[in-house]
Tab-separated table of C-alpha atoms in Angstrom:
chain	number	residue	atom	x	y	z
A	27	MET	CA	-30.821	-19.104	-72.901
A	28	LEU	CA	-31.073	-22.627	-71.543
A	29	ILE	CA	-31.198	-25.628	-73.881
A	30	LEU	CA	-32.823	-28.778	-72.458
A	31	THR	CA	-32.718	-32.138	-74.250
A	32	LYS	CA	-34.869	-35.153	-73.435
A	33	SER	CA	-32.140	-36.587	-71.204
A	34	ASP	CA	-31.757	-33.245	-69.420
A	35	ILE	CA	-35.492	-33.214	-68.638
A	36	GLN	CA	-35.428	-36.840	-67.455
A	37	GLU	CA	-32.545	-36.022	-65.115
A	38	CYS	CA	-34.436	-33.368	-63.165
A	39	PHE	CA	-38.157	-34.014	-63.690
A	40	SER	CA	-40.112	-37.141	-62.762
A	41	MET	CA	-43.618	-38.286	-63.684
A	42	LYS	CA	-44.668	-37.415	-60.134
A	43	ASP	CA	-43.400	-33.876	-60.773
A	44	ALA	CA	-45.242	-33.798	-64.104
A	45	ILE	CA	-48.554	-34.848	-62.533
A	46	ALA	CA	-48.233	-32.069	-59.949
A	47	ALA	CA	-47.465	-29.575	-62.744
A	48	ALA	CA	-50.499	-30.747	-64.731
A	49	LYS	CA	-52.721	-30.129	-61.714
A	50	ASP	CA	-51.245	-26.641	-61.323
A	51	ALA	CA	-51.946	-25.945	-64.994
A	52	VAL	CA	-55.607	-26.968	-65.004
A	53	ARG	CA	-56.247	-25.173	-61.701
A	54	LEU	CA	-54.932	-21.994	-63.284
A	55	TYR	CA	-57.033	-22.585	-66.392
A	56	SER	CA	-60.286	-23.266	-64.551
A	57	SER	CA	-59.795	-20.313	-62.207
A	58	GLY	CA	-59.488	-17.926	-65.157
A	59	ASN	CA	-55.764	-17.325	-64.734
A	60	ALA	CA	-54.685	-18.609	-68.146
A	61	THR	CA	-54.964	-17.164	-71.635
A	62	VAL	CA	-54.818	-19.822	-74.352
A	63	PRO	CA	-55.421	-18.479	-77.893
A	64	LEU	CA	-56.535	-20.771	-80.682
A	65	ARG	CA	-53.733	-22.784	-82.261
A	66	THR	CA	-52.330	-21.231	-85.449
A	67	ASN	CA	-51.949	-23.715	-88.326
A	68	LEU	CA	-49.847	-22.855	-91.369
A	69	ASP	CA	-49.905	-25.049	-94.468
A	70	VAL	CA	-46.460	-25.353	-96.067
A	71	VAL	CA	-47.788	-26.375	-99.456
A	72	ASP	CA	-44.488	-26.747	-101.344
A	73	TYR	CA	-43.235	-29.364	-98.889
A	74	TYR	CA	-46.540	-31.083	-97.994
A	75	GLY	CA	-46.168	-29.971	-94.407
A	76	GLN	CA	-47.963	-28.089	-91.704
A	77	SER	CA	-46.558	-25.831	-88.992
A	78	LEU	CA	-48.559	-25.379	-85.779
A	79	TYR	CA	-48.072	-22.718	-83.085
A	80	MET	CA	-49.562	-23.142	-79.607
A	81	PRO	CA	-49.037	-20.122	-77.309
A	82	ALA	CA	-50.294	-19.513	-73.762
A	83	VAL	CA	-49.675	-17.367	-70.686
A	84	THR	CA	-50.634	-17.843	-67.038
A	85	ARG	CA	-50.693	-15.622	-63.979
A	86	GLY	CA	-51.214	-16.175	-60.279
A	87	GLU	CA	-49.480	-18.981	-58.378
A	88	GLN	CA	-47.398	-19.916	-61.457
A	89	ASN	CA	-46.390	-17.281	-63.994
A	90	ALA	CA	-45.543	-18.927	-67.298
A	91	LEU	CA	-45.275	-17.750	-70.896
A	92	GLY	CA	-44.371	-19.740	-73.964
A	93	VAL	CA	-45.184	-21.308	-77.297
A	94	LYS	CA	-44.896	-24.868	-78.550
A	95	ILE	CA	-44.035	-25.295	-82.221
A	96	VAL	CA	-45.164	-28.552	-83.790
A	97	SER	CA	-44.554	-29.568	-87.402
A	98	VAL	CA	-46.418	-32.292	-89.278
A	99	TYR	CA	-44.313	-33.453	-92.237
A	100	PRO	CA	-45.297	-36.989	-93.307
A	101	GLU	CA	-42.552	-37.170	-95.954
A	102	ASN	CA	-39.858	-36.717	-93.282
A	103	ILE	CA	-40.034	-40.454	-92.645
A	104	GLU	CA	-38.461	-41.067	-96.075
A	105	LYS	CA	-35.608	-38.734	-95.061
A	106	GLY	CA	-34.982	-40.525	-91.781
A	107	LEU	CA	-36.400	-37.570	-89.831
A	108	PRO	CA	-39.265	-37.333	-87.291
A	109	SER	CA	-42.608	-36.775	-88.996
A	110	VAL	CA	-43.998	-34.739	-86.066
A	111	PRO	CA	-41.071	-32.832	-84.493
A	112	ALA	CA	-41.861	-30.388	-81.700
A	113	THR	CA	-39.962	-27.645	-79.892
A	114	MET	CA	-40.982	-25.759	-76.751
A	115	VAL	CA	-39.912	-22.146	-76.255
A	116	THR	CA	-40.336	-20.502	-72.838
A	117	LEU	CA	-40.083	-16.773	-72.183
A	118	ASP	CA	-39.534	-14.783	-69.013
A	119	PRO	CA	-43.032	-13.401	-68.259
A	120	GLU	CA	-41.495	-10.291	-66.675
A	121	THR	CA	-39.265	-9.289	-69.604
A	122	GLY	CA	-40.577	-11.227	-72.616
A	123	ILE	CA	-37.076	-12.521	-73.326
A	124	VAL	CA	-36.704	-16.161	-74.414
A	125	SER	CA	-35.404	-18.113	-71.414
A	126	ALA	CA	-35.222	-21.691	-72.686
A	127	VAL	CA	-35.721	-24.100	-75.569
A	128	LEU	CA	-36.835	-27.637	-74.704
A	129	ASP	CA	-37.364	-30.943	-76.521
A	130	GLY	CA	-41.046	-30.472	-77.345
A	131	THR	CA	-41.641	-34.052	-78.465
A	132	TYR	CA	-40.741	-35.499	-75.074
A	133	LEU	CA	-42.474	-32.636	-73.267
A	134	THR	CA	-45.698	-33.447	-75.149
A	135	GLN	CA	-45.487	-37.141	-74.228
A	136	LEU	CA	-44.802	-36.230	-70.606
A	137	ARG	CA	-47.557	-33.660	-70.108
A	138	THR	CA	-50.121	-35.739	-72.044
A	139	ALA	CA	-49.460	-38.678	-69.734
A	140	ALA	CA	-49.276	-36.480	-66.643
A	141	ILE	CA	-52.757	-35.031	-67.115
A	142	GLN	CA	-54.053	-38.601	-67.356
A	143	GLY	CA	-52.143	-39.379	-64.171
A	144	ALA	CA	-53.785	-36.370	-62.531
A	145	GLY	CA	-57.224	-37.577	-63.635
A	146	THR	CA	-56.464	-41.062	-62.338
A	147	GLU	CA	-55.240	-39.720	-58.985
A	148	GLU	CA	-58.387	-37.665	-58.504
A	149	LEU	CA	-61.012	-40.084	-59.843
A	150	ALA	CA	-59.897	-43.721	-59.584
A	151	ASN	CA	-60.596	-45.740	-56.446
A	152	PRO	CA	-57.643	-45.415	-54.041
A	153	ASP	CA	-57.173	-49.207	-53.913
A	154	ALA	CA	-57.095	-49.693	-57.707
A	155	LYS	CA	-54.830	-52.660	-58.502
A	156	ILE	CA	-55.548	-53.781	-62.091
A	157	ALA	CA	-55.161	-51.548	-65.156
A	158	GLY	CA	-55.627	-51.884	-68.890
A	159	LEU	CA	-53.778	-49.854	-71.524
A	160	ILE	CA	-55.154	-49.735	-75.069
A	161	GLY	CA	-52.658	-48.414	-77.626
A	162	THR	CA	-48.859	-48.696	-77.688
A	163	GLY	CA	-48.031	-45.839	-80.071
A	164	GLY	CA	-45.876	-42.817	-79.312
A	165	GLN	CA	-47.938	-41.808	-76.287
A	166	GLY	CA	-48.406	-45.278	-74.796
A	167	TYR	CA	-45.149	-45.631	-72.855
A	168	GLN	CA	-45.524	-42.524	-70.715
A	169	GLN	CA	-49.243	-43.239	-70.264
A	170	ALA	CA	-48.271	-46.538	-68.613
A	171	ILE	CA	-45.740	-44.780	-66.380
A	172	ALA	CA	-48.391	-42.244	-65.334
A	173	MET	CA	-50.893	-44.960	-64.392
A	174	MET	CA	-48.303	-46.796	-62.307
A	175	THR	CA	-47.301	-43.519	-60.658
A	176	ALA	CA	-50.886	-42.568	-59.834
A	177	ARG	CA	-51.828	-45.946	-58.308
A	178	HIS	CA	-49.949	-48.912	-56.806
A	179	LEU	CA	-50.846	-51.315	-59.592
A	180	GLU	CA	-50.309	-55.050	-59.280
A	181	GLU	CA	-51.145	-55.748	-62.921
A	182	LEU	CA	-51.038	-53.809	-66.207
A	183	ARG	CA	-52.564	-55.436	-69.292
A	184	VAL	CA	-51.453	-54.016	-72.636
A	185	PHE	CA	-53.509	-54.284	-75.829
A	186	ASP	CA	-52.724	-53.104	-79.350
A	187	ILE	CA	-54.275	-54.043	-82.701
A	188	ASP	CA	-50.801	-55.425	-83.512
A	189	PHE	CA	-50.246	-58.136	-80.882
A	190	GLN	CA	-46.525	-58.433	-81.625
A	191	ARG	CA	-46.142	-54.719	-80.990
A	192	ALA	CA	-47.991	-55.130	-77.670
A	193	LEU	CA	-45.675	-58.009	-76.725
A	194	SER	CA	-42.545	-55.976	-77.506
A	195	PHE	CA	-43.957	-52.957	-75.670
A	196	ALA	CA	-44.787	-54.953	-72.529
A	197	GLU	CA	-41.387	-56.685	-72.540
A	198	GLN	CA	-39.460	-53.417	-72.895
A	199	LEU	CA	-41.562	-51.561	-70.336
A	200	SER	CA	-41.177	-54.415	-67.841
A	201	LYS	CA	-37.382	-54.240	-68.147
A	202	ASP	CA	-37.290	-50.462	-67.883
A	203	VAL	CA	-39.404	-50.183	-64.723
A	204	ALA	CA	-38.252	-53.346	-62.921
A	205	ASP	CA	-36.411	-51.309	-60.270
A	206	THR	CA	-39.176	-48.711	-59.899
A	207	PHE	CA	-42.553	-50.484	-59.977
A	208	ALA	CA	-43.648	-53.932	-58.808
A	209	THR	CA	-46.391	-54.078	-61.452
A	210	LYS	CA	-46.732	-57.243	-63.551
A	211	ILE	CA	-46.937	-56.015	-67.169
A	212	TYR	CA	-48.097	-58.279	-69.978
A	213	ALA	CA	-49.722	-58.160	-73.417
A	214	VAL	CA	-53.227	-59.438	-74.147
A	215	GLU	CA	-54.779	-60.328	-77.482
A	216	THR	CA	-58.131	-58.558	-77.130
A	217	ALA	CA	-59.444	-55.298	-75.734
A	218	LYS	CA	-61.942	-57.355	-73.725
A	219	GLU	CA	-59.076	-59.015	-71.848
A	220	ALA	CA	-57.545	-55.632	-71.113
A	221	VAL	CA	-60.776	-54.086	-69.829
A	222	THR	CA	-62.616	-56.890	-67.983
A	223	ASP	CA	-62.330	-56.417	-64.191
A	224	ALA	CA	-59.841	-53.544	-64.655
A	225	ASP	CA	-59.918	-50.762	-62.053
A	226	VAL	CA	-58.258	-48.226	-64.366
A	227	ILE	CA	-58.505	-48.218	-68.169
A	228	THR	CA	-56.592	-45.849	-70.457
A	229	THR	CA	-57.198	-45.737	-74.189
A	230	VAL	CA	-54.691	-43.739	-76.232
A	231	THR	CA	-55.295	-44.284	-79.950
A	232	THR	CA	-56.544	-42.312	-82.934
A	233	SER	CA	-59.301	-44.859	-83.582
A	234	LYS	CA	-62.463	-43.838	-85.432
A	235	VAL	CA	-64.363	-46.663	-83.748
A	236	ASN	CA	-64.762	-47.516	-80.064
A	237	THR	CA	-61.679	-49.267	-78.719
A	238	PHE	CA	-63.601	-51.371	-76.163
A	239	ASP	CA	-67.128	-52.416	-75.208
A	240	ALA	CA	-68.880	-50.516	-72.419
A	241	ALA	CA	-70.460	-53.794	-71.249
A	242	ASP	CA	-66.994	-55.064	-70.255
A	243	VAL	CA	-66.379	-52.181	-67.835
A	244	LYS	CA	-67.023	-53.125	-64.211
A	245	LYS	CA	-68.684	-50.963	-61.575
A	246	GLY	CA	-66.159	-48.758	-59.804
A	247	ALA	CA	-63.813	-48.512	-62.801
A	248	HIS	CA	-62.111	-45.314	-63.887
A	249	ILE	CA	-61.559	-44.729	-67.618
A	250	ASN	CA	-59.188	-42.270	-69.309
A	251	GLY	CA	-59.885	-41.237	-72.912
A	252	ILE	CA	-56.639	-39.704	-74.128
A	253	GLY	CA	-56.201	-40.423	-77.833
A	254	ALA	CA	-59.287	-39.060	-79.641
A	255	TYR	CA	-58.780	-35.372	-80.393
A	256	THR	CA	-60.814	-34.759	-83.578
A	257	PRO	CA	-64.575	-34.991	-84.271
A	258	GLU	CA	-63.981	-38.184	-86.296
A	259	MET	CA	-62.234	-40.101	-83.498
A	260	LEU	CA	-64.448	-42.248	-81.258
A	261	GLU	CA	-62.383	-44.135	-78.675
A	262	LEU	CA	-64.948	-44.033	-75.850
A	263	PRO	CA	-68.309	-45.830	-76.291
A	264	ALA	CA	-71.388	-43.616	-75.992
A	265	GLU	CA	-72.971	-46.219	-73.703
A	266	LEU	CA	-70.127	-45.749	-71.225
A	267	LEU	CA	-70.583	-41.980	-71.112
A	268	VAL	CA	-74.320	-42.355	-70.571
A	269	LYS	CA	-73.935	-44.700	-67.587
A	270	ALA	CA	-70.884	-42.957	-66.051
A	271	ASN	CA	-71.436	-41.189	-62.728
A	272	ALA	CA	-68.876	-38.471	-63.501
A	273	VAL	CA	-67.305	-37.377	-66.801
A	274	VAL	CA	-64.530	-34.833	-66.288
A	275	PHE	CA	-62.544	-32.932	-68.969
A	276	ASP	CA	-59.116	-31.308	-69.008
A	277	THR	CA	-60.768	-28.217	-70.549
A	278	ASN	CA	-64.432	-27.838	-71.483
A	279	ASP	CA	-63.671	-25.640	-74.496
A	280	GLY	CA	-61.124	-28.043	-75.960
A	281	VAL	CA	-63.018	-31.281	-75.420
A	282	LEU	CA	-66.416	-29.980	-76.509
A	283	ALA	CA	-64.892	-28.520	-79.685
A	284	GLU	CA	-62.685	-31.438	-80.726
A	285	ALA	CA	-63.432	-34.810	-79.124
A	286	GLY	CA	-65.636	-36.973	-81.329
A	287	ASP	CA	-66.369	-39.552	-78.648
A	288	ILE	CA	-67.707	-36.843	-76.312
A	289	LEU	CA	-69.695	-35.119	-79.065
A	290	GLU	CA	-71.262	-38.337	-80.417
A	291	PRO	CA	-73.737	-38.875	-77.516
A	292	ILE	CA	-74.835	-35.255	-77.860
A	293	LYS	CA	-75.454	-35.699	-81.602
A	294	LYS	CA	-77.470	-38.851	-80.879
A	295	GLY	CA	-79.562	-37.051	-78.271
A	296	LEU	CA	-78.334	-39.343	-75.500
A	297	LEU	CA	-76.691	-36.547	-73.495
A	298	THR	CA	-76.439	-32.762	-73.430
A	299	LYS	CA	-73.335	-30.690	-72.734
A	300	GLU	CA	-74.798	-29.978	-69.307
A	301	ASP	CA	-74.841	-33.692	-68.455
A	302	TYR	CA	-71.050	-33.745	-68.376
A	303	THR	CA	-69.523	-32.981	-64.981
A	304	GLY	CA	-66.971	-30.258	-65.777
A	305	GLU	CA	-63.244	-29.541	-65.701
A	306	LEU	CA	-60.535	-31.275	-63.695
A	307	GLY	CA	-59.358	-27.852	-62.519
A	308	ASP	CA	-62.783	-27.193	-61.027
A	309	LEU	CA	-62.677	-30.589	-59.306
A	310	LEU	CA	-59.307	-29.654	-57.786
A	311	LEU	CA	-60.722	-26.286	-56.709
A	312	GLY	CA	-63.675	-28.007	-55.028
A	313	ASN	CA	-66.270	-26.524	-57.382
A	314	ILE	CA	-67.619	-29.854	-58.685
A	315	HIS	CA	-67.871	-33.439	-57.454
A	316	GLY	CA	-66.009	-36.402	-58.949
A	317	ARG	CA	-66.181	-39.939	-57.571
A	318	GLN	CA	-68.690	-40.152	-54.735
A	319	SER	CA	-68.764	-43.908	-54.097
A	320	LYS	CA	-66.643	-46.997	-54.633
A	321	GLU	CA	-69.190	-48.247	-57.182
A	322	ASP	CA	-69.157	-45.094	-59.330
A	323	ILE	CA	-67.877	-45.305	-62.898
A	324	THR	CA	-65.762	-42.238	-63.652
A	325	VAL	CA	-64.353	-40.972	-66.942
A	326	PHE	CA	-61.591	-38.456	-67.637
A	327	LYS	CA	-61.268	-37.036	-71.144
A	328	SER	CA	-58.324	-34.990	-72.402
A	329	VAL	CA	-57.478	-33.392	-75.740
A	330	GLY	CA	-54.568	-31.341	-74.404
A	331	SER	CA	-53.970	-27.627	-74.038
A	332	ALA	CA	-51.040	-25.257	-74.405
A	333	VAL	CA	-51.486	-24.329	-70.738
A	334	LEU	CA	-50.147	-27.801	-69.863
A	335	ASP	CA	-47.094	-27.204	-72.055
A	336	ILE	CA	-46.126	-23.813	-70.693
A	337	VAL	CA	-46.656	-24.558	-67.000
A	338	THR	CA	-44.843	-27.902	-67.213
A	339	ALA	CA	-42.013	-26.347	-69.233
A	340	GLN	CA	-41.628	-23.440	-66.793
A	341	ILE	CA	-41.339	-25.767	-63.802
A	342	ILE	CA	-38.839	-27.960	-65.694
A	343	VAL	CA	-36.723	-24.888	-66.480
A	344	GLU	CA	-36.774	-23.778	-62.832
A	345	LYS	CA	-35.704	-27.252	-61.631
A	346	ALA	CA	-32.989	-27.504	-64.295
A	347	ILE	CA	-31.496	-24.135	-63.331
A	348	LYS	CA	-31.595	-25.048	-59.624
A	349	ASN	CA	-29.757	-28.326	-60.333
A	350	GLY	CA	-27.305	-26.978	-62.919
A	351	ILE	CA	-28.733	-29.146	-65.702
A	352	GLY	CA	-28.793	-28.244	-69.400
A	353	THR	CA	-26.665	-26.101	-71.690
A	354	GLN	CA	-26.551	-22.339	-71.242
A	355	ILE	CA	-25.814	-20.262	-74.356
A	356	ASP	CA	-25.413	-16.509	-74.856
A	357	PHE	CA	-28.009	-15.188	-77.247
């Protein structure tokens, strides 16, 4: 069995690799070559916790099998422990034997950002130069890396409801990527500043209200809605979805069951499910159209799927073995 820590994964797997893996995953999903059961949630009442199990299997161009285990224990913070620890377990699809255990927290950050990067690569204008990032929480850092990987950005504006947090985030990110990207990264005090004239906008919060105004979005912009994953969360404005030329999902089933900002226009009678464009996997397979002109406004919405976890994890394991990275144990 191979054990892979965050640093092990970073050593052998880049954001560019992760974006390619995300595309593989959604292609498999949309072509019917993935089985993704409903997530199993167990309440651990005595300890005020919850244990979540997310299994999936794929076949075809990438055989992968695995389960991600995520725990939600709010009281862990008082113990100096992560409140949402995650572990990824991969199995050999041929034998069913566990092949590796990976840092699931970092894997989740990586694959969540990578699917946004995939959406940006496929839908944003090729010459996109200015980007806005709304939200600097646990997912924000890798989301920024994915945007800069997907497009040669000259400018990245960072907004958070806590301006000091946005300042610290922008300063740290600038230092970390100075040798990799030429992007000017800076904090702004309002969402309007982040969004106005931006070519790519990514919002990654758990907000129950819209995080920006649709009127501030210019023609030709591409918007990623990454944070809202429950019916109560409403990051994306309904007005934006109504005027968008293409609205693409990571998975139809997931988004139409969970994403409040996508469901809200349907509830209001502004759109129907059929008005949305379809899945990113179908776009990659050539079954639907995405951006068709430089002036189009495009939207990509993701709530995540276990298929992203298992395919990404399988490719990481293969690269780690090839490069002799990680710790092998007899089990």
